[in-house]
Coordinates of C-alpha atoms and ligand atoms in Angstrom, one line a residue:
M1 CA -8.4 -33.1 -11.3
K2 CA -8.3 -32.2 -7.6
N3 CA -11.8 -32.5 -6.4
V4 CA -15.5 -32.5 -7.5
T5 CA -18.3 -31.0 -5.4
V6 CA -21.9 -31.9 -6.1
S7 CA -24.4 -29.6 -4.5
Q8 CA -28.1 -28.9 -4.6
S9 CA -29.8 -25.5 -4.2
C10 CA -33.4 -24.6 -4.8
G11 CA -34.2 -28.0 -6.5
K12 CA -31.2 -27.7 -8.9
W13 CA -28.1 -29.7 -9.0
Y14 CA -24.6 -28.2 -9.4
V15 CA -21.3 -29.8 -10.1
S16 CA -18.1 -27.9 -9.4
I17 CA -14.8 -29.3 -10.7
Q18 CA -11.5 -28.2 -9.5
T19 CA -8.4 -28.9 -11.6
E20 CA -4.7 -28.2 -11.3
R21 CA -2.4 -27.6 -14.2
E22 CA 0.9 -26.0 -15.2
V23 CA 0.5 -22.6 -16.8
E24 CA 2.8 -20.3 -18.7
Q25 CA 3.6 -16.9 -17.1
P26 CA 0.6 -14.9 -18.4
I27 CA 1.3 -11.8 -20.3
P28 CA -1.3 -9.1 -19.6
K29 CA -3.0 -7.2 -22.4
G30 CA -3.9 -3.6 -22.5
G31 CA -2.9 -0.5 -20.5
A32 CA -3.8 1.0 -17.2
V33 CA -7.2 2.1 -16.1
G34 CA -8.8 3.7 -13.0
I35 CA -12.2 2.8 -11.7
D36 CA -14.7 4.8 -9.7
M37 CA -17.4 3.0 -7.9
G38 CA -20.8 4.6 -7.4
V39 CA -24.5 4.2 -6.8
A40 CA -25.8 5.9 -10.0
R41 CA -23.2 4.1 -12.1
F42 CA -21.9 0.9 -10.7
A43 CA -18.4 1.4 -12.1
T44 CA -16.9 4.2 -14.2
L45 CA -13.6 3.6 -16.1
S46 CA -11.1 6.4 -16.7
D47 CA -11.5 5.8 -20.4
G48 CA -15.1 6.8 -20.2
T49 CA -16.8 3.3 -20.2
F50 CA -19.3 2.8 -17.5
Y51 CA -21.5 0.0 -16.1
A52 CA -25.1 0.4 -14.9
P53 CA -25.9 -0.6 -11.4
L54 CA -26.8 -4.3 -10.8
N55 CA -30.0 -3.3 -8.8
S56 CA -31.2 -6.9 -9.2
F57 CA -32.6 -6.8 -5.7
K58 CA -34.8 -3.8 -6.4
R59 CA -36.1 -5.4 -9.5
H60 CA -37.1 -8.6 -7.7
E61 CA -38.2 -6.8 -4.5
T62 CA -41.9 -6.5 -5.6
A63 CA -42.1 -10.2 -6.5
L64 CA -40.4 -11.1 -3.2
C65 CA -42.8 -8.9 -1.2
K66 CA -45.8 -10.6 -2.8
A67 CA -44.5 -14.1 -2.3
Q68 CA -43.8 -13.3 1.3
Q69 CA -47.3 -12.0 1.9
A70 CA -48.7 -15.1 0.2
M71 CA -46.8 -17.3 2.5
S72 CA -47.9 -15.5 5.6
R73 CA -51.5 -16.2 4.7
K74 CA -50.9 -20.0 4.5
I75 CA -51.3 -22.4 7.4
K76 CA -47.8 -23.1 8.7
F77 CA -46.2 -26.4 7.4
S78 CA -49.2 -27.1 5.1
N79 CA -48.5 -28.2 1.5
N80 CA -49.5 -24.7 0.2
W81 CA -47.2 -23.1 2.8
K82 CA -44.3 -25.3 1.5
K83 CA -45.1 -24.3 -2.1
A84 CA -45.1 -20.6 -1.1
K85 CA -41.8 -21.1 0.7
A86 CA -40.2 -22.7 -2.3
R87 CA -41.4 -19.8 -4.5
I88 CA -39.6 -17.4 -2.2
Q89 CA -36.4 -19.4 -2.3
K90 CA -36.6 -19.4 -6.0
I91 CA -36.8 -15.6 -6.2
H92 CA -33.8 -15.4 -3.8
S93 CA -31.8 -17.8 -6.0
R94 CA -32.7 -15.8 -9.1
I95 CA -31.5 -12.6 -7.4
G96 CA -28.2 -14.2 -6.6
N97 CA -27.8 -15.6 -10.1
A98 CA -28.5 -12.3 -11.8
R99 CA -26.0 -10.5 -9.5
R100 CA -23.3 -13.1 -10.0
D101 CA -23.7 -13.1 -13.7
S102 CA -23.5 -9.3 -14.2
L103 CA -20.5 -9.1 -11.8
H104 CA -18.6 -11.8 -13.6
T105 CA -19.3 -10.2 -17.0
V106 CA -18.0 -6.9 -15.8
T107 CA -14.9 -8.2 -14.0
T108 CA -14.0 -10.5 -16.9
T109 CA -14.2 -7.7 -19.5
I110 CA -12.1 -5.4 -17.4
S111 CA -9.4 -7.9 -16.5
K112 CA -9.1 -9.1 -20.1
N113 CA -8.5 -5.7 -21.5
H114 CA -6.2 -4.1 -18.9
A115 CA -2.8 -4.9 -17.5
M116 CA -3.2 -2.6 -14.5
V117 CA -6.4 -1.7 -12.7
C118 CA -6.5 1.0 -10.0
I119 CA -9.3 1.1 -7.6
E120 CA -10.3 3.0 -4.5
E121 CA -10.1 1.6 -1.1
L122 CA -13.7 1.6 -0.1
Q123 CA -14.8 1.6 3.5
V124 CA -18.1 -0.1 2.7
R125 CA -18.3 -1.4 6.2
N126 CA -18.2 2.1 7.7
M127 CA -20.5 3.5 5.1
S128 CA -23.1 0.9 5.7
Q129 CA -23.1 1.2 9.5
S130 CA -26.2 2.4 11.2
A131 CA -26.8 6.2 10.9
S132 CA -28.8 6.4 14.1
G133 CA -25.6 6.9 16.2
A134 CA -25.4 6.8 20.0
A135 CA -27.8 8.3 22.5
D136 CA -25.5 11.3 23.3
A137 CA -24.6 11.8 19.6
P138 CA -27.6 11.0 17.4
G139 CA -26.8 10.5 13.8
R140 CA -28.0 12.6 10.9
N141 CA -30.2 11.5 8.0
V142 CA -31.3 8.6 10.0
R143 CA -34.3 8.0 7.8
A144 CA -32.3 8.3 4.5
K145 CA -29.5 6.0 5.5
P146 CA -31.3 2.6 5.4
G147 CA -32.1 3.2 1.7
L148 CA -28.4 4.0 1.0
N149 CA -27.2 1.1 3.1
K150 CA -29.4 -1.3 1.1
S151 CA -28.2 0.2 -2.1
I152 CA -24.5 -0.1 -1.0
L153 CA -24.9 -3.7 0.1
D154 CA -26.9 -4.5 -3.0
Q155 CA -24.1 -3.3 -5.2
G156 CA -21.7 -6.1 -4.5
W157 CA -18.6 -3.8 -4.4
F158 CA -16.6 -6.3 -2.2
E159 CA -17.4 -9.2 -4.5
F160 CA -16.4 -7.0 -7.5
R161 CA -13.0 -6.3 -5.9
R162 CA -12.5 -9.9 -5.0
Q163 CA -13.2 -11.1 -8.5
L164 CA -11.1 -8.4 -10.1
E165 CA -8.2 -9.3 -7.8
Y166 CA -8.0 -13.0 -8.8
K167 CA -8.9 -12.4 -12.5
M168 CA -6.1 -9.8 -12.8
E169 CA -3.8 -12.3 -11.2
W170 CA -4.9 -15.1 -13.6
R171 CA -4.0 -12.9 -16.6
G172 CA -0.7 -11.6 -15.1
G173 CA -2.0 -8.1 -14.4
W174 CA -2.1 -5.9 -11.3
L175 CA -4.8 -4.6 -9.1
L176 CA -3.7 -1.5 -7.3
V177 CA -5.7 -0.2 -4.4
V178 CA -5.3 3.6 -3.7
P179 CA -6.7 5.7 -0.9
P180 CA -9.9 7.5 -1.7
Q181 CA -8.8 10.9 -0.4
N182 CA -9.8 13.8 -2.7
T183 CA -10.3 11.7 -5.8
S184 CA -13.8 13.1 -6.2
R185 CA -12.9 16.8 -5.7
T186 CA -9.5 17.3 -7.4
C187 CA -9.5 18.8 -10.9
P188 CA -7.7 16.4 -13.3
C189 CA -6.9 19.4 -15.5
C190 CA -5.2 22.0 -13.2
G191 CA -5.0 20.0 -10.0
H192 CA -7.1 22.4 -7.9
G193 CA -8.8 20.5 -5.1
S194 CA -11.9 21.9 -3.5
A195 CA -15.3 20.6 -2.4
D196 CA -16.8 23.5 -4.4
N197 CA -15.7 21.6 -7.6
R198 CA -18.6 19.2 -6.9
R199 CA -21.8 21.3 -7.0
T200 CA -24.0 18.3 -7.7
Q201 CA -23.6 14.6 -7.3
A202 CA -23.3 14.0 -11.0
Q203 CA -21.4 17.0 -12.3
F204 CA -17.8 18.2 -11.7
M205 CA -16.9 21.8 -12.5
C206 CA -13.5 23.2 -11.5
V207 CA -13.9 26.6 -9.8
E208 CA -10.3 27.4 -10.8
C209 CA -10.0 26.6 -14.5
G210 CA -13.6 25.8 -15.5
F211 CA -12.9 22.2 -16.5
E212 CA -16.3 20.3 -16.7
E213 CA -16.9 16.6 -16.8
N214 CA -19.0 13.8 -15.3
A215 CA -18.1 13.5 -11.6
D216 CA -17.6 9.7 -11.7
L217 CA -15.3 10.0 -14.7
V218 CA -13.3 12.6 -12.9
G219 CA -13.1 10.2 -9.9
A220 CA -11.8 7.4 -12.2
I221 CA -9.2 9.6 -13.8
N222 CA -7.9 10.7 -10.3
V223 CA -7.8 7.1 -9.1
L224 CA -5.7 6.2 -12.1
R225 CA -3.4 9.1 -11.4
A226 CA -3.1 8.1 -7.7
G227 CA -2.1 4.6 -8.9
H228 CA 0.6 6.0 -11.2
A229 CA 1.9 8.2 -8.4
R230 CA 2.1 5.2 -6.1
I231 CA 4.1 3.1 -8.6
A232 CA 6.4 6.0 -9.3
C233 CA 7.1 6.4 -5.6
E234 CA 7.7 2.7 -5.0
V235 CA 10.1 2.5 -8.0
S236 CA 12.1 5.5 -6.9
G237 CA 12.1 4.4 -3.3
I238 CA 10.3 7.6 -2.0
K239 CA 7.8 7.0 0.8
S240 CA 4.5 7.0 -1.0
P241 CA 2.1 9.8 -0.1
A242 CA -0.4 7.0 0.0
A243 CA 1.3 5.4 3.0
G244 CA -0.8 3.1 5.0
T245 CA -2.5 1.5 2.0
R246 CA -1.5 -1.7 0.5
R247 CA -0.7 -3.1 -2.8
S248 CA -3.3 -5.7 -3.2
G249 CA -2.4 -9.3 -3.1
S250 CA 0.6 -10.9 -4.8
F251 CA 0.3 -10.2 -8.4
R252 CA 2.1 -12.7 -10.5
F253 CA 2.5 -16.4 -10.6
K254 CA 6.2 -17.3 -10.3
P255 CA 7.4 -19.1 -13.4
G256 CA 7.1 -22.8 -12.9
L257 CA 4.6 -22.6 -10.2
S258 CA 1.4 -24.4 -10.9
A259 CA -1.8 -22.5 -10.7
V260 CA -5.1 -23.9 -9.7
G261 CA -7.9 -23.3 -12.1
I262 CA -11.4 -23.6 -10.9
S263 CA -14.0 -24.3 -13.4
G264 CA -17.2 -22.6 -12.6
I265 CA -20.6 -24.1 -12.3
Ligands
ZN1 ZN1 -9.2 22.9 -12.8

């Protein structure tokens, strides 16, 4: 045992125990898979599996709004105000728990069943920047953007990637990050790449060969292909077309090296 942390949050006590032990070189199970991240579907796998958005914040938004209004009507620092405040904290903690739980379920399932996971490099920070722009170059869709921003930040894509990275490493697998260029508009059937292939957000239809499929699934298939291409280039020593991106993290425990396992709360 390395250390124990006792903490309190929203009237509940938590104990977190960190242990260290020798582990065998893990042997990953399953094959390779590509993942497309989206708003309508949180994650789509290249084998066709998909996960619904977490949206926990939206679900709790009404309750939170009501609780906040109730608190604003109370006299500051009175007993009723304190009670109202505690109610708000409770809702926040519920939101956090729901998000953490669904993220962990998804990342555990994916890392348990795949030896290699390919995922797009997402520029969430850029995507969630203000749309209003500068005074000399005002942004477009200024009103639509805050909704999208909230949705993106609410998705937990960064946390998803972070969990996937260490869980793949735990099980001896790889997480491969590929550049997002053209993964949504290239036909996995004939290779034709065009923005016209994406007439709607949800549907992909190739203007060249007529191949039709759900757009997120097409994205996931292309992400997997990009991952395979990257490995092929690295093995044969050719400079990868995906230069500038990185292979994520160090992927394997060296034999004999002890790994630190952290037991959750
Ligand atoms: Zn095609």
